[in-house]
PDB file of N, CA and C in Angstrom:
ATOM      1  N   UNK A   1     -59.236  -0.889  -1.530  1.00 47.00           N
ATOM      2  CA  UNK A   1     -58.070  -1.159  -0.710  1.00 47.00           C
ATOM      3  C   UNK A   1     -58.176  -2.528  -0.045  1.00 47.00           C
ATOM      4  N   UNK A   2     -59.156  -3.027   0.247  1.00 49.00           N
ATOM      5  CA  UNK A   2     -59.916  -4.221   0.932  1.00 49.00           C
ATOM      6  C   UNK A   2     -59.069  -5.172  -0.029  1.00 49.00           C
ATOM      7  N   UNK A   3     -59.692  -4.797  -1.285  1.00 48.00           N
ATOM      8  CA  UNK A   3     -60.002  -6.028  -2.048  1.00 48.00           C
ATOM      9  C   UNK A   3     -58.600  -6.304  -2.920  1.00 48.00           C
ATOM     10  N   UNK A   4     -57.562  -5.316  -2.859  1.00 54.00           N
ATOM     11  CA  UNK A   4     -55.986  -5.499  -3.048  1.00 54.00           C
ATOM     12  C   UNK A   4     -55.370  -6.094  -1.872  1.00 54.00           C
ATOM     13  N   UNK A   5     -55.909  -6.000  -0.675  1.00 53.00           N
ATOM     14  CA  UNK A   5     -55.402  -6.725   0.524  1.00 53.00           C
ATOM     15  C   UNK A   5     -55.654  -7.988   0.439  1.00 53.00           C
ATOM     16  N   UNK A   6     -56.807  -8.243   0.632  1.00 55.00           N
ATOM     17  CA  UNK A   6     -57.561  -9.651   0.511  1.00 55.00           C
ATOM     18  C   UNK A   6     -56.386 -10.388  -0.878  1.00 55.00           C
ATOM     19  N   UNK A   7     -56.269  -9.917  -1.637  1.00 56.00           N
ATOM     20  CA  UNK A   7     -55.971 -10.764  -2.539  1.00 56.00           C
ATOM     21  C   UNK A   7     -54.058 -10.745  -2.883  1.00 56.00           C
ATOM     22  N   UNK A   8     -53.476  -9.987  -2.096  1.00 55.00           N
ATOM     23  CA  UNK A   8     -52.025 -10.429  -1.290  1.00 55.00           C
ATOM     24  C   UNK A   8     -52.138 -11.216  -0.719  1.00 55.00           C
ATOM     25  N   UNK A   9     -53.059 -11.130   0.197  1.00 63.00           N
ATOM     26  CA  UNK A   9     -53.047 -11.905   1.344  1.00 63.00           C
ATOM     27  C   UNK A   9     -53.250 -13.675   0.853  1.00 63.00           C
ATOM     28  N   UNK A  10     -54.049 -13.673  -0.153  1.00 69.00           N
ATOM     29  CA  UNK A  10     -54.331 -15.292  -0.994  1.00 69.00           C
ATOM     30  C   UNK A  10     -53.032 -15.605  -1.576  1.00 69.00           C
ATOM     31  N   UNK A  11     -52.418 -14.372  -2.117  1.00 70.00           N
ATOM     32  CA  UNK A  11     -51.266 -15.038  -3.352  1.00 70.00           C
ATOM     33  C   UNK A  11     -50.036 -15.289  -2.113  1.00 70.00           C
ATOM     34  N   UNK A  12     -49.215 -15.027  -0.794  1.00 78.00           N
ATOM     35  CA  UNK A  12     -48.234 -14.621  -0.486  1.00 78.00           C
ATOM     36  C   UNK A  12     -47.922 -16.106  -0.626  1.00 78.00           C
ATOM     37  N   UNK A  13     -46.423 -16.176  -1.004  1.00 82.00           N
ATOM     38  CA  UNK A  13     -46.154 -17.827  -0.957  1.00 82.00           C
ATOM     39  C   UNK A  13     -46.867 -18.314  -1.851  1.00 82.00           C
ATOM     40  N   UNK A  14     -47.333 -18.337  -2.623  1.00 87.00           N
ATOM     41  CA  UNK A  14     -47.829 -18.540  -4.012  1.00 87.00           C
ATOM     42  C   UNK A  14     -46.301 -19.522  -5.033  1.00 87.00           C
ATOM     43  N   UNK A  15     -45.333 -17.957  -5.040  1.00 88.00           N
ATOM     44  CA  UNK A  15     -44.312 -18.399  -6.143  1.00 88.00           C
ATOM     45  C   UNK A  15     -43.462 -19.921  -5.590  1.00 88.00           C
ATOM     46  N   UNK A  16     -43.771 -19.854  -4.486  1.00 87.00           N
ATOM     47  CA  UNK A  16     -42.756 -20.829  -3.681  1.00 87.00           C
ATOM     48  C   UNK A  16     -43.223 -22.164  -4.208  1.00 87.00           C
ATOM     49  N   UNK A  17     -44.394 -22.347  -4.510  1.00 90.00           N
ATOM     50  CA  UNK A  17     -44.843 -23.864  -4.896  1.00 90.00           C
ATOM     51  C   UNK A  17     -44.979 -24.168  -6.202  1.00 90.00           C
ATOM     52  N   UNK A  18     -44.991 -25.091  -6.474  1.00 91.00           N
ATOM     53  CA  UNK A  18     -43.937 -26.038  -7.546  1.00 91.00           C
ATOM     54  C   UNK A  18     -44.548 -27.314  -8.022  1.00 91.00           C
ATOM     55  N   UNK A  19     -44.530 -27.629  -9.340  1.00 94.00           N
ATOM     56  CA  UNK A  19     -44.236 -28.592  -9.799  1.00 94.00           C
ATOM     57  C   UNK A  19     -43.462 -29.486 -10.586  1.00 94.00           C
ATOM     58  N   UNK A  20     -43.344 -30.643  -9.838  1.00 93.00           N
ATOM     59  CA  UNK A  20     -41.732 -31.187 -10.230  1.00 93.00           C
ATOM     60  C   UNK A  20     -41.602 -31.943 -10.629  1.00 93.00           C
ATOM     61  N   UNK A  21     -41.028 -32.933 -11.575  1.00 97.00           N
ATOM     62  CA  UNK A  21     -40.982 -34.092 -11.838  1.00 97.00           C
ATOM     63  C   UNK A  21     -39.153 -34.955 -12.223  1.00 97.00           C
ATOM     64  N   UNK A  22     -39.070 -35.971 -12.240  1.00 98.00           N
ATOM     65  CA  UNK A  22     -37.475 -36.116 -12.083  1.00 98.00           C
ATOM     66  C   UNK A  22     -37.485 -37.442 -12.009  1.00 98.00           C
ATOM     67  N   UNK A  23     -35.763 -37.860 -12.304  1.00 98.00           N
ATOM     68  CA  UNK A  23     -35.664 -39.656 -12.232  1.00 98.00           C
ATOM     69  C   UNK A  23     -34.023 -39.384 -11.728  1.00 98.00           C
ATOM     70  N   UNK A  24     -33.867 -40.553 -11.081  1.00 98.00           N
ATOM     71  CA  UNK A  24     -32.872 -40.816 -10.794  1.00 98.00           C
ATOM     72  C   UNK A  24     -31.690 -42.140 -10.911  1.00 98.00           C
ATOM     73  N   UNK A  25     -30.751 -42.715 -10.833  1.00 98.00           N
ATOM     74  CA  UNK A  25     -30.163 -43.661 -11.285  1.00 98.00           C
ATOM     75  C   UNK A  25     -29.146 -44.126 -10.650  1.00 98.00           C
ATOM     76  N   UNK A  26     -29.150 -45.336  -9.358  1.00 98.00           N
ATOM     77  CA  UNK A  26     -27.820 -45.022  -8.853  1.00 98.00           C
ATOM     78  C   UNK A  26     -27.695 -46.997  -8.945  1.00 98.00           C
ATOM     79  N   UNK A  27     -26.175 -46.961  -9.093  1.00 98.00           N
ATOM     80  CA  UNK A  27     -25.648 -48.266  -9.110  1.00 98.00           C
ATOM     81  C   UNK A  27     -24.320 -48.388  -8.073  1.00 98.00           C
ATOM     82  N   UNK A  28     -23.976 -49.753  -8.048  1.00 97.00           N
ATOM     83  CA  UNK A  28     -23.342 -49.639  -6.694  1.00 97.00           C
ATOM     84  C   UNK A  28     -22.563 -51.359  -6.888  1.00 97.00           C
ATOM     85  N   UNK A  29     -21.244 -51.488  -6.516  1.00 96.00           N
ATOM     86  CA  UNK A  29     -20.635 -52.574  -7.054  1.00 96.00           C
ATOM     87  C   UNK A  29     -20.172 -53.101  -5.451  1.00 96.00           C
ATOM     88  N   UNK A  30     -20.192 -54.563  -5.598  1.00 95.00           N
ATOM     89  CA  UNK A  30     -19.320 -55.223  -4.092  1.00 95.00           C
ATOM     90  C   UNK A  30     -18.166 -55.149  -4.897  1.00 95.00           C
ATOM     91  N   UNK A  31     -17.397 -54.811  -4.782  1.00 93.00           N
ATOM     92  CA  UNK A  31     -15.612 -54.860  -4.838  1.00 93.00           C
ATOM     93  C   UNK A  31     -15.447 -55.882  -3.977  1.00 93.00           C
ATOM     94  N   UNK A  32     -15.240 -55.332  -2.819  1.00 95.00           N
ATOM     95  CA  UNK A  32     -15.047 -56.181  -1.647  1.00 95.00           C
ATOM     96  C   UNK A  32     -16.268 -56.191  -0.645  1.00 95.00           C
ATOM     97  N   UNK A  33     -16.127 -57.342   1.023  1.00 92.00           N
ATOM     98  CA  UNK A  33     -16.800 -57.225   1.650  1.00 92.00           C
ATOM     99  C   UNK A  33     -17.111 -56.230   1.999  1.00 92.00           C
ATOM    100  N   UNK A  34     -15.687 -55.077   2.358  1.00 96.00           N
ATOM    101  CA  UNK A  34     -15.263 -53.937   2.713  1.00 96.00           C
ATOM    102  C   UNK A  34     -15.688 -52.817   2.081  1.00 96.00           C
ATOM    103  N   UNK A  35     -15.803 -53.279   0.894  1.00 97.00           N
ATOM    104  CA  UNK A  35     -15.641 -51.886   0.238  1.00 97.00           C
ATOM    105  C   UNK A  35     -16.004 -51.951  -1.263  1.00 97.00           C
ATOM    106  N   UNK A  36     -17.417 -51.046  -1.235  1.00 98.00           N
ATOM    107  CA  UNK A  36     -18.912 -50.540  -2.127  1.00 98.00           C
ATOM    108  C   UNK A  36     -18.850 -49.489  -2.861  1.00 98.00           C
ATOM    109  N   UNK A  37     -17.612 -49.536  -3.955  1.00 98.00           N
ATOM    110  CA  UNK A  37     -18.229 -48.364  -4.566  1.00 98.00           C
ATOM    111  C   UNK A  37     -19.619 -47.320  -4.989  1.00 98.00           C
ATOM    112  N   UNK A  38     -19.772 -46.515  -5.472  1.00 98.00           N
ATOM    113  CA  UNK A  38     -21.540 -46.371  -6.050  1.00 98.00           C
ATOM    114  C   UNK A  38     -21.257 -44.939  -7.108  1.00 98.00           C
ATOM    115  N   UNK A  39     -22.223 -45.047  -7.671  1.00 98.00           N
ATOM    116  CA  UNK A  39     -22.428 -43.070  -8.730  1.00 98.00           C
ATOM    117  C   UNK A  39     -23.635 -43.651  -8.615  1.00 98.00           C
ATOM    118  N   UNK A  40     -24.265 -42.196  -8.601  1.00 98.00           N
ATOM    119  CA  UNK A  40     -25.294 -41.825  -9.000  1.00 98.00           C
ATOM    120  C   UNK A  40     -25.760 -40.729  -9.922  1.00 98.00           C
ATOM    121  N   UNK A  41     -26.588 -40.436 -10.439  1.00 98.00           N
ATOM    122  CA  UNK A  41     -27.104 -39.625 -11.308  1.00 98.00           C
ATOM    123  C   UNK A  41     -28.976 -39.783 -11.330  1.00 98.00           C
ATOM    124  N   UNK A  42     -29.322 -37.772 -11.449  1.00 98.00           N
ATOM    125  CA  UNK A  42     -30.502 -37.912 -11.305  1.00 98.00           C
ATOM    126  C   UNK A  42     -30.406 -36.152 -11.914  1.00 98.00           C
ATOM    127  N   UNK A  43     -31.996 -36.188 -12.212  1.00 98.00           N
ATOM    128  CA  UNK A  43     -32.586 -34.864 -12.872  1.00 98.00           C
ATOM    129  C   UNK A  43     -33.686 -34.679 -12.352  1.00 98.00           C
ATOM    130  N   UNK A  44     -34.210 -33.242 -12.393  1.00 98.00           N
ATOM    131  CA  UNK A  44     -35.175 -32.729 -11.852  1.00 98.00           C
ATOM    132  C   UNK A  44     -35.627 -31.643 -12.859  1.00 98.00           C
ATOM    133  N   UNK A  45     -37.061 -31.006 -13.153  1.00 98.00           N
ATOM    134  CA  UNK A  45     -37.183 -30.239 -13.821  1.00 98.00           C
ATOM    135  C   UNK A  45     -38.701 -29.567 -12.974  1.00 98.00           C
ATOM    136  N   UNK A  46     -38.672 -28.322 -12.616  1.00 96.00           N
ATOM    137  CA  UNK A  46     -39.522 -27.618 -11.517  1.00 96.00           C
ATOM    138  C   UNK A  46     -40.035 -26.918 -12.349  1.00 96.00           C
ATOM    139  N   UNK A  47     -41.096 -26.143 -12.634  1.00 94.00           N
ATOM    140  CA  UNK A  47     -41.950 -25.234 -12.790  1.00 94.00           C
ATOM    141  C   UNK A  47     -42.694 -24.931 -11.771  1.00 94.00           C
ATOM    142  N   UNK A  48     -42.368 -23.333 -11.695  1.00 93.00           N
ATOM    143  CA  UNK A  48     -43.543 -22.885 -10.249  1.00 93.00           C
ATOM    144  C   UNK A  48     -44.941 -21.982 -10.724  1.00 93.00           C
ATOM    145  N   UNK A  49     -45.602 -22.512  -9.654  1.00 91.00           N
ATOM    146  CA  UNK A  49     -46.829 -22.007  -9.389  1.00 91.00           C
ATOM    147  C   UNK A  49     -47.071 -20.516 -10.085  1.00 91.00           C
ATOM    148  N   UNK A  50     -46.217 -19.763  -9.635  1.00 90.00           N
ATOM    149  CA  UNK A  50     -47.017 -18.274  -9.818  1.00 90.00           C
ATOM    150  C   UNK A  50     -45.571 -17.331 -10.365  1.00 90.00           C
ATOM    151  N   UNK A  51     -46.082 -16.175 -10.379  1.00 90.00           N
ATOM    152  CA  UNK A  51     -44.755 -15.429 -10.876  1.00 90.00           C
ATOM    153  C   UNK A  51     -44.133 -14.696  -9.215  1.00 90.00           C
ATOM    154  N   UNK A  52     -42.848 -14.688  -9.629  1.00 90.00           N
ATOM    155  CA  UNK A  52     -41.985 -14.513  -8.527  1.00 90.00           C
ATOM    156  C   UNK A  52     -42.000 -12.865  -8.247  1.00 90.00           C
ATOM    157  N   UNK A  53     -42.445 -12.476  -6.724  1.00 88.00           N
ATOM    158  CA  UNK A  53     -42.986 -11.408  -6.447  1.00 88.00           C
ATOM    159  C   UNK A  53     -41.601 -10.097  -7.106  1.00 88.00           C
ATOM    160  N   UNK A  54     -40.993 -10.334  -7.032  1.00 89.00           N
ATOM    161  CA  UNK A  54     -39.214  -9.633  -7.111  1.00 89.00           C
ATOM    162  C   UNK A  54     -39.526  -9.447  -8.550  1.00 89.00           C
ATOM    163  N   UNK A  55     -39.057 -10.839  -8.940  1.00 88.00           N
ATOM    164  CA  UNK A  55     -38.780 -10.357 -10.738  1.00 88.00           C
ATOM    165  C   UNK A  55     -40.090 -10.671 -11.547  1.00 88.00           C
ATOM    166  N   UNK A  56     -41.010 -10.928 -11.262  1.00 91.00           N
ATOM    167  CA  UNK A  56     -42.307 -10.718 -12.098  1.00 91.00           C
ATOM    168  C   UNK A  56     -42.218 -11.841 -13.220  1.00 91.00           C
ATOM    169  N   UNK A  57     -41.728 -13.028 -12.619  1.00 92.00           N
ATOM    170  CA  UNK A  57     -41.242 -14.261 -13.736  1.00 92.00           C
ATOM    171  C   UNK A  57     -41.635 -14.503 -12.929  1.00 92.00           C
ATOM    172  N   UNK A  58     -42.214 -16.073 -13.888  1.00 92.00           N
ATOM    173  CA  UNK A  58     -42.715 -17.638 -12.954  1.00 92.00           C
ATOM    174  C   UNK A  58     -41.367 -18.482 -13.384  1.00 92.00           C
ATOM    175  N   UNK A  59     -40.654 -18.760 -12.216  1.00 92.00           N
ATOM    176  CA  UNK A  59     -39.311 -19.554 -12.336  1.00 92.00           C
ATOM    177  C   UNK A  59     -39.766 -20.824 -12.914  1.00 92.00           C
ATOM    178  N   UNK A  60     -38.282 -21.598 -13.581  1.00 95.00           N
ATOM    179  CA  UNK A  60     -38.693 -22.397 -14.174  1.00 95.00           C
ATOM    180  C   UNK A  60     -36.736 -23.256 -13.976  1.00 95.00           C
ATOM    181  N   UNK A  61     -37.404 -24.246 -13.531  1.00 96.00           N
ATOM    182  CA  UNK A  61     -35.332 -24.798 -13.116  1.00 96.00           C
ATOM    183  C   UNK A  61     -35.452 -25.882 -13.730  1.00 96.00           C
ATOM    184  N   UNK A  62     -34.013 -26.412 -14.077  1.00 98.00           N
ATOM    185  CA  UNK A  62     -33.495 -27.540 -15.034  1.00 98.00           C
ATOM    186  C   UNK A  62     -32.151 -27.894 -13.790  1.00 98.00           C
ATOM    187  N   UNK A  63     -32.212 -29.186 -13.214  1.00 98.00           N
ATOM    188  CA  UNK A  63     -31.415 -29.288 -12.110  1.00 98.00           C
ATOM    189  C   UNK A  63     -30.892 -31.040 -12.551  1.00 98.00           C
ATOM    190  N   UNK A  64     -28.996 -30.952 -12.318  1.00 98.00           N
ATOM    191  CA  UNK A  64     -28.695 -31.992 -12.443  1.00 98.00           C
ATOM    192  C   UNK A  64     -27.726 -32.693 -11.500  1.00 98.00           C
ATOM    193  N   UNK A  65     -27.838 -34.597 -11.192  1.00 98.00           N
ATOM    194  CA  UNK A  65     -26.693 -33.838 -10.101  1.00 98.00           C
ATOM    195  C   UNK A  65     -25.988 -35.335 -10.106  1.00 98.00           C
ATOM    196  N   UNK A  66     -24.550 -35.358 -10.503  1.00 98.00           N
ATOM    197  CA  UNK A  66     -23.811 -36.368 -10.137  1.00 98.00           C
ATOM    198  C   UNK A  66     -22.965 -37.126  -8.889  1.00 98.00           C
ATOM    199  N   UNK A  67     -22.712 -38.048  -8.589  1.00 98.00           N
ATOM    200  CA  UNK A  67     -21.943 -38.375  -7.792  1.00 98.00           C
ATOM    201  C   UNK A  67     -21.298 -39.764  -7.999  1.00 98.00           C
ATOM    202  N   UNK A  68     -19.932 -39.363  -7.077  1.00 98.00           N
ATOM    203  CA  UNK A  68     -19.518 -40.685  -7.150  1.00 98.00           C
ATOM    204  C   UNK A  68     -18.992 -41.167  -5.550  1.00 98.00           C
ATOM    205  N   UNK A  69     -18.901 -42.303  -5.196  1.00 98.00           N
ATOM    206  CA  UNK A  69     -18.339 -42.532  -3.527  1.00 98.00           C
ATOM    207  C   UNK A  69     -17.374 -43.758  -3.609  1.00 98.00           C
ATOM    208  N   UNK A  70     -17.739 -43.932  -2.124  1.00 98.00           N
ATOM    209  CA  UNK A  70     -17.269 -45.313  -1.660  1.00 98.00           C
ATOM    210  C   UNK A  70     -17.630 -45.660  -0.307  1.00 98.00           C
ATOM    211  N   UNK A  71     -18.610 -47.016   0.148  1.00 97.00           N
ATOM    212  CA  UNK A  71     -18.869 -47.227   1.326  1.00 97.00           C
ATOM    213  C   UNK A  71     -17.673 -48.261   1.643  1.00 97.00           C
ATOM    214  N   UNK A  72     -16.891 -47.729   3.077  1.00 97.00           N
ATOM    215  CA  UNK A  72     -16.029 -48.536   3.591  1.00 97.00           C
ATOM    216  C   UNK A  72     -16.360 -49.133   4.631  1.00 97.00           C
ATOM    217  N   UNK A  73     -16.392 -50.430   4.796  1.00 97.00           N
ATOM    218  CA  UNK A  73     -16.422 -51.213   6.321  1.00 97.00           C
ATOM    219  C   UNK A  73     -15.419 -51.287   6.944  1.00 97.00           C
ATOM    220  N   UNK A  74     -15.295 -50.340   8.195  1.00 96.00           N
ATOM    221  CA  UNK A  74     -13.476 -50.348   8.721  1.00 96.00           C
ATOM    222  C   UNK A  74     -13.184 -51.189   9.890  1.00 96.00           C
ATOM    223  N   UNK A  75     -14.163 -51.606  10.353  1.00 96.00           N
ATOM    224  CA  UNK A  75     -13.945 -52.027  11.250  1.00 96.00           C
ATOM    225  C   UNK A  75     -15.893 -52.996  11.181  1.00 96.00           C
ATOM    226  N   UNK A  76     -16.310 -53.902  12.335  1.00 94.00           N
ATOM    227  CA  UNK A  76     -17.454 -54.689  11.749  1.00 94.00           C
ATOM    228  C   UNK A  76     -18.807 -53.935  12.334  1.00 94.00           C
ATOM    229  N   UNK A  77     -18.312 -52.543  13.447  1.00 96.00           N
ATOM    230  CA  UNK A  77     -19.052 -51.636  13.487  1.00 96.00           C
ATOM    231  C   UNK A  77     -19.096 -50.741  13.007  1.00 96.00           C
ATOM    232  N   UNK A  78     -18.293 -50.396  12.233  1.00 97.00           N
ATOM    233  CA  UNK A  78     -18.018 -48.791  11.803  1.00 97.00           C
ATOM    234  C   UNK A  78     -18.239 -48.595  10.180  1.00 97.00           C
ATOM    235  N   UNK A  79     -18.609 -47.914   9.452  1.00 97.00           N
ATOM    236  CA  UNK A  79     -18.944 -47.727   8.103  1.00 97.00           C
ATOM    237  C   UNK A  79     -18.784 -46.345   8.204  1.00 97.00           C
ATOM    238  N   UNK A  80     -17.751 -45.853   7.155  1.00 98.00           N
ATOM    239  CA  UNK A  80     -17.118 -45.020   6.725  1.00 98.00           C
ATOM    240  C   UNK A  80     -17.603 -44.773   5.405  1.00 98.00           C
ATOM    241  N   UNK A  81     -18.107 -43.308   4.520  1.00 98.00           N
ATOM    242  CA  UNK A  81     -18.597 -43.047   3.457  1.00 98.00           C
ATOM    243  C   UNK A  81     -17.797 -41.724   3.324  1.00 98.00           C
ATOM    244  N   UNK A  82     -17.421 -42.189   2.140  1.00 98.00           N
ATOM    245  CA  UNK A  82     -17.014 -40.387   1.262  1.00 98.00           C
ATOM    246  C   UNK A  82     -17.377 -40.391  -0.414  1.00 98.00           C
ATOM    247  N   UNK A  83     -17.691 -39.112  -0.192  1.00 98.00           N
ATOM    248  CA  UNK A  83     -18.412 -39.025  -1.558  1.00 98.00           C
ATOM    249  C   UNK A  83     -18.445 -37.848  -2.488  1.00 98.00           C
ATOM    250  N   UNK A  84     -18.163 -37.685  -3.668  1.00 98.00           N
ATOM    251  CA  UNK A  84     -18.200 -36.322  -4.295  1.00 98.00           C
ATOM    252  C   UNK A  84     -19.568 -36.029  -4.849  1.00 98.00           C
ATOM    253  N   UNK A  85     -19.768 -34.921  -5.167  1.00 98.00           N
ATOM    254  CA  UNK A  85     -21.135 -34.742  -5.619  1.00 98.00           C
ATOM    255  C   UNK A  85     -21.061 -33.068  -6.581  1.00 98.00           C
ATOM    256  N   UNK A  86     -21.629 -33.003  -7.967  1.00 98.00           N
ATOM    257  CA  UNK A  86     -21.597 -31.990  -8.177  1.00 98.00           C
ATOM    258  C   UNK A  86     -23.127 -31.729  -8.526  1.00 98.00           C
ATOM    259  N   UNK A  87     -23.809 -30.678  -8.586  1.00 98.00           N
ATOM    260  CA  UNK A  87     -24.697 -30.571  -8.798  1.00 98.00           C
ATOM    261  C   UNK A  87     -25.037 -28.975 -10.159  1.00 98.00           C
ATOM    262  N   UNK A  88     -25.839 -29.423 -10.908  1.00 98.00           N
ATOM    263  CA  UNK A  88     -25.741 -27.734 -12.173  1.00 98.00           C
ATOM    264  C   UNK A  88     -27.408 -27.536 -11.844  1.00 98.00           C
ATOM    265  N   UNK A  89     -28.072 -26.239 -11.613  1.00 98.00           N
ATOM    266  CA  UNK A  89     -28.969 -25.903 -11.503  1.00 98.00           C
ATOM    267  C   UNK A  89     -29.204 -24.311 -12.566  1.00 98.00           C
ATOM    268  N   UNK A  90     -29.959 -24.741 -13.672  1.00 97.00           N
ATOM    269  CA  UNK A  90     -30.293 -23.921 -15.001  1.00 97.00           C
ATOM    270  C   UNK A  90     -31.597 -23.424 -14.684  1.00 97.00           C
ATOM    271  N   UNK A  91     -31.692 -22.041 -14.257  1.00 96.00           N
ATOM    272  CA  UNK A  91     -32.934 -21.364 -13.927  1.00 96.00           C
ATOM    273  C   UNK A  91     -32.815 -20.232 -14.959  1.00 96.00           C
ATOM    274  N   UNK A  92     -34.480 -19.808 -15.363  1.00 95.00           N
ATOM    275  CA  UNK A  92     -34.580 -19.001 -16.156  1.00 95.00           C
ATOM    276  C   UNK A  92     -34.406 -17.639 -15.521  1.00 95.00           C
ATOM    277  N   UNK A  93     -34.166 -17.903 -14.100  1.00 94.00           N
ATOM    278  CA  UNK A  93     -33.762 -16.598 -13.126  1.00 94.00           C
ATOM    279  C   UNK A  93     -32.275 -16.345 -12.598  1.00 94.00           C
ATOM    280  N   UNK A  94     -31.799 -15.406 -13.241  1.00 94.00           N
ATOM    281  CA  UNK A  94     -30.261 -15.617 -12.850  1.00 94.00           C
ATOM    282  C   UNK A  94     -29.907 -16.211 -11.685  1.00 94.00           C
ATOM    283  N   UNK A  95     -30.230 -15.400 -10.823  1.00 94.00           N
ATOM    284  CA  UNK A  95     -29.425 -15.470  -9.371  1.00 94.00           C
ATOM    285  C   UNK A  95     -29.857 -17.149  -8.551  1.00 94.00           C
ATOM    286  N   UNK A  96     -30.593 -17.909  -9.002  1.00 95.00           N
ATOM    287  CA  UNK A  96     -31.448 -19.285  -9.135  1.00 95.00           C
ATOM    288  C   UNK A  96     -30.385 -20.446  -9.605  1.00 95.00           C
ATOM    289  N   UNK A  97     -29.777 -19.566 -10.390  1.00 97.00           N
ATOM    290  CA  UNK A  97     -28.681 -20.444 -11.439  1.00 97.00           C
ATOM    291  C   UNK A  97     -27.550 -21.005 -10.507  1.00 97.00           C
ATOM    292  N   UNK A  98     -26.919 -21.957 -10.805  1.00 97.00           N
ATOM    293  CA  UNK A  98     -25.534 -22.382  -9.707  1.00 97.00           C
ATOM    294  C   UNK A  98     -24.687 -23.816 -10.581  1.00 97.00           C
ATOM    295  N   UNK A  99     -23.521 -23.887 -10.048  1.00 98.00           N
ATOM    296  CA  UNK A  99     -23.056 -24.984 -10.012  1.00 98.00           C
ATOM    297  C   UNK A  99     -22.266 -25.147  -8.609  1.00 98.00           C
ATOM    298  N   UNK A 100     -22.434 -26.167  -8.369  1.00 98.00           N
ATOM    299  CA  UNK A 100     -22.091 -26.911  -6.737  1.00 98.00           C
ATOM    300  C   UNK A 100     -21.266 -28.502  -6.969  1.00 98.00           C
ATOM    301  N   UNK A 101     -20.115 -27.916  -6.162  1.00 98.00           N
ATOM    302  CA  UNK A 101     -18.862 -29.099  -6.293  1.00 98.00           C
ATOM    303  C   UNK A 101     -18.699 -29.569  -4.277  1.00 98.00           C
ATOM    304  N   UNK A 102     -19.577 -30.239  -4.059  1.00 98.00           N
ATOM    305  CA  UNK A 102     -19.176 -30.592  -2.701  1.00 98.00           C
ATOM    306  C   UNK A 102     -18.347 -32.300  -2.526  1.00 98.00           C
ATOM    307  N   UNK A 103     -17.699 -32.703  -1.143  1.00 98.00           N
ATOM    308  CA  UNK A 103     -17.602 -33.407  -0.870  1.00 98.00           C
ATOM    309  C   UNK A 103     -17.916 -33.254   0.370  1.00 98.00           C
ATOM    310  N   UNK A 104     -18.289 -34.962   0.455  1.00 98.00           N
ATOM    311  CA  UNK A 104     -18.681 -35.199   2.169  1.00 98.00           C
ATOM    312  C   UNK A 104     -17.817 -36.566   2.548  1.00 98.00           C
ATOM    313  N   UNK A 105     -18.099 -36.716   3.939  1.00 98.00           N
ATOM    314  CA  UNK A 105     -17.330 -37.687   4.268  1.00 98.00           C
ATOM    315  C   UNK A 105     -18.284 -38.419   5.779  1.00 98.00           C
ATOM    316  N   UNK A 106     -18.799 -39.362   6.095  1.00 98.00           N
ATOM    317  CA  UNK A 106     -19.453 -39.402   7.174  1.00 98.00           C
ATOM    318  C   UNK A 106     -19.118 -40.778   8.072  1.00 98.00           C
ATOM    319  N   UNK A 107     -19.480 -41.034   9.332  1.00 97.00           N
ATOM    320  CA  UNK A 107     -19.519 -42.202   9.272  1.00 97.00           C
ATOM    321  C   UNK A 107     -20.011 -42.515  10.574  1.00 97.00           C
ATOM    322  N   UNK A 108     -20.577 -44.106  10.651  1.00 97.00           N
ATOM    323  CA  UNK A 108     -21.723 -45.134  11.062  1.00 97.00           C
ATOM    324  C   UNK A 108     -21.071 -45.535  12.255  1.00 97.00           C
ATOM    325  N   UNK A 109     -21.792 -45.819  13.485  1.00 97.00           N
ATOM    326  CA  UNK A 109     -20.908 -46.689  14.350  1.00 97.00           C
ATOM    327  C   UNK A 109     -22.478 -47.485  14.604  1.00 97.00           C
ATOM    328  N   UNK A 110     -22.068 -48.619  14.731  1.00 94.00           N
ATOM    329  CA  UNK A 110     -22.902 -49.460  15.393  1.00 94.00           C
ATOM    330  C   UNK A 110     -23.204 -50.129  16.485  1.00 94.00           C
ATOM    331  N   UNK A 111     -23.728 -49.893  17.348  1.00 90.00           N
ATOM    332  CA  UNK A 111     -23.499 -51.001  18.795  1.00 90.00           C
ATOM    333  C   UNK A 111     -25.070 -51.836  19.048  1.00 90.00           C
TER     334      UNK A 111
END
């Protein structure tokens, strides 16, 4: 009983760690003083550590993720960004699996 404890106790958080490797690619144009388009694009590919306590698989993800924006200068303090972004995440574990369509919008003040 010891020695099934002891050795939960080594693996917990086990599945959670990962190895990852990935590249990314982003370009970005002056249009104007004002105003910076950009896309980006990048990949990731994870393999984890151990098998996942639930489903008795060692996950394994294929992750991709586009975007496109625009940095605006609206004023000579203020920088304004909006940006789309989708992202596809291919896991050999269903519920792991996704596709993600966000936009954001943020912005800079300077003093």
């Amino acid at each position: 009983s010891d020695v099934c404890s002891s050795d939960l106790e080594e693996n917990i958080g086990k599945h959670n760690g990962k190895k990852f490797y990935g590249a990314g690619y982003h370009v970005q144009w002056l249009f104007t003083r004002e105003i910076v388009p950009f896309a980006e694009l990048s990949a990731q590919k994870s393999k984890y550590d151990a098998r996942h306590p639930v489903f008795n698989v060692t996950r394994d993800d294929k992750q991709w993720t586009g975007k496109l924006g625009v940095e605006w200068l609206a004023l000579p303090s203020l920088l304004v960004r909006a940006e789309y972004r989708y992202t596809n995440v291919d896991s050999n574990l269903q519920v792991f699996k996704y596709n993600r369509n966000e936009i954001e919008v943020g912005f800079r003040y300077s003093f």
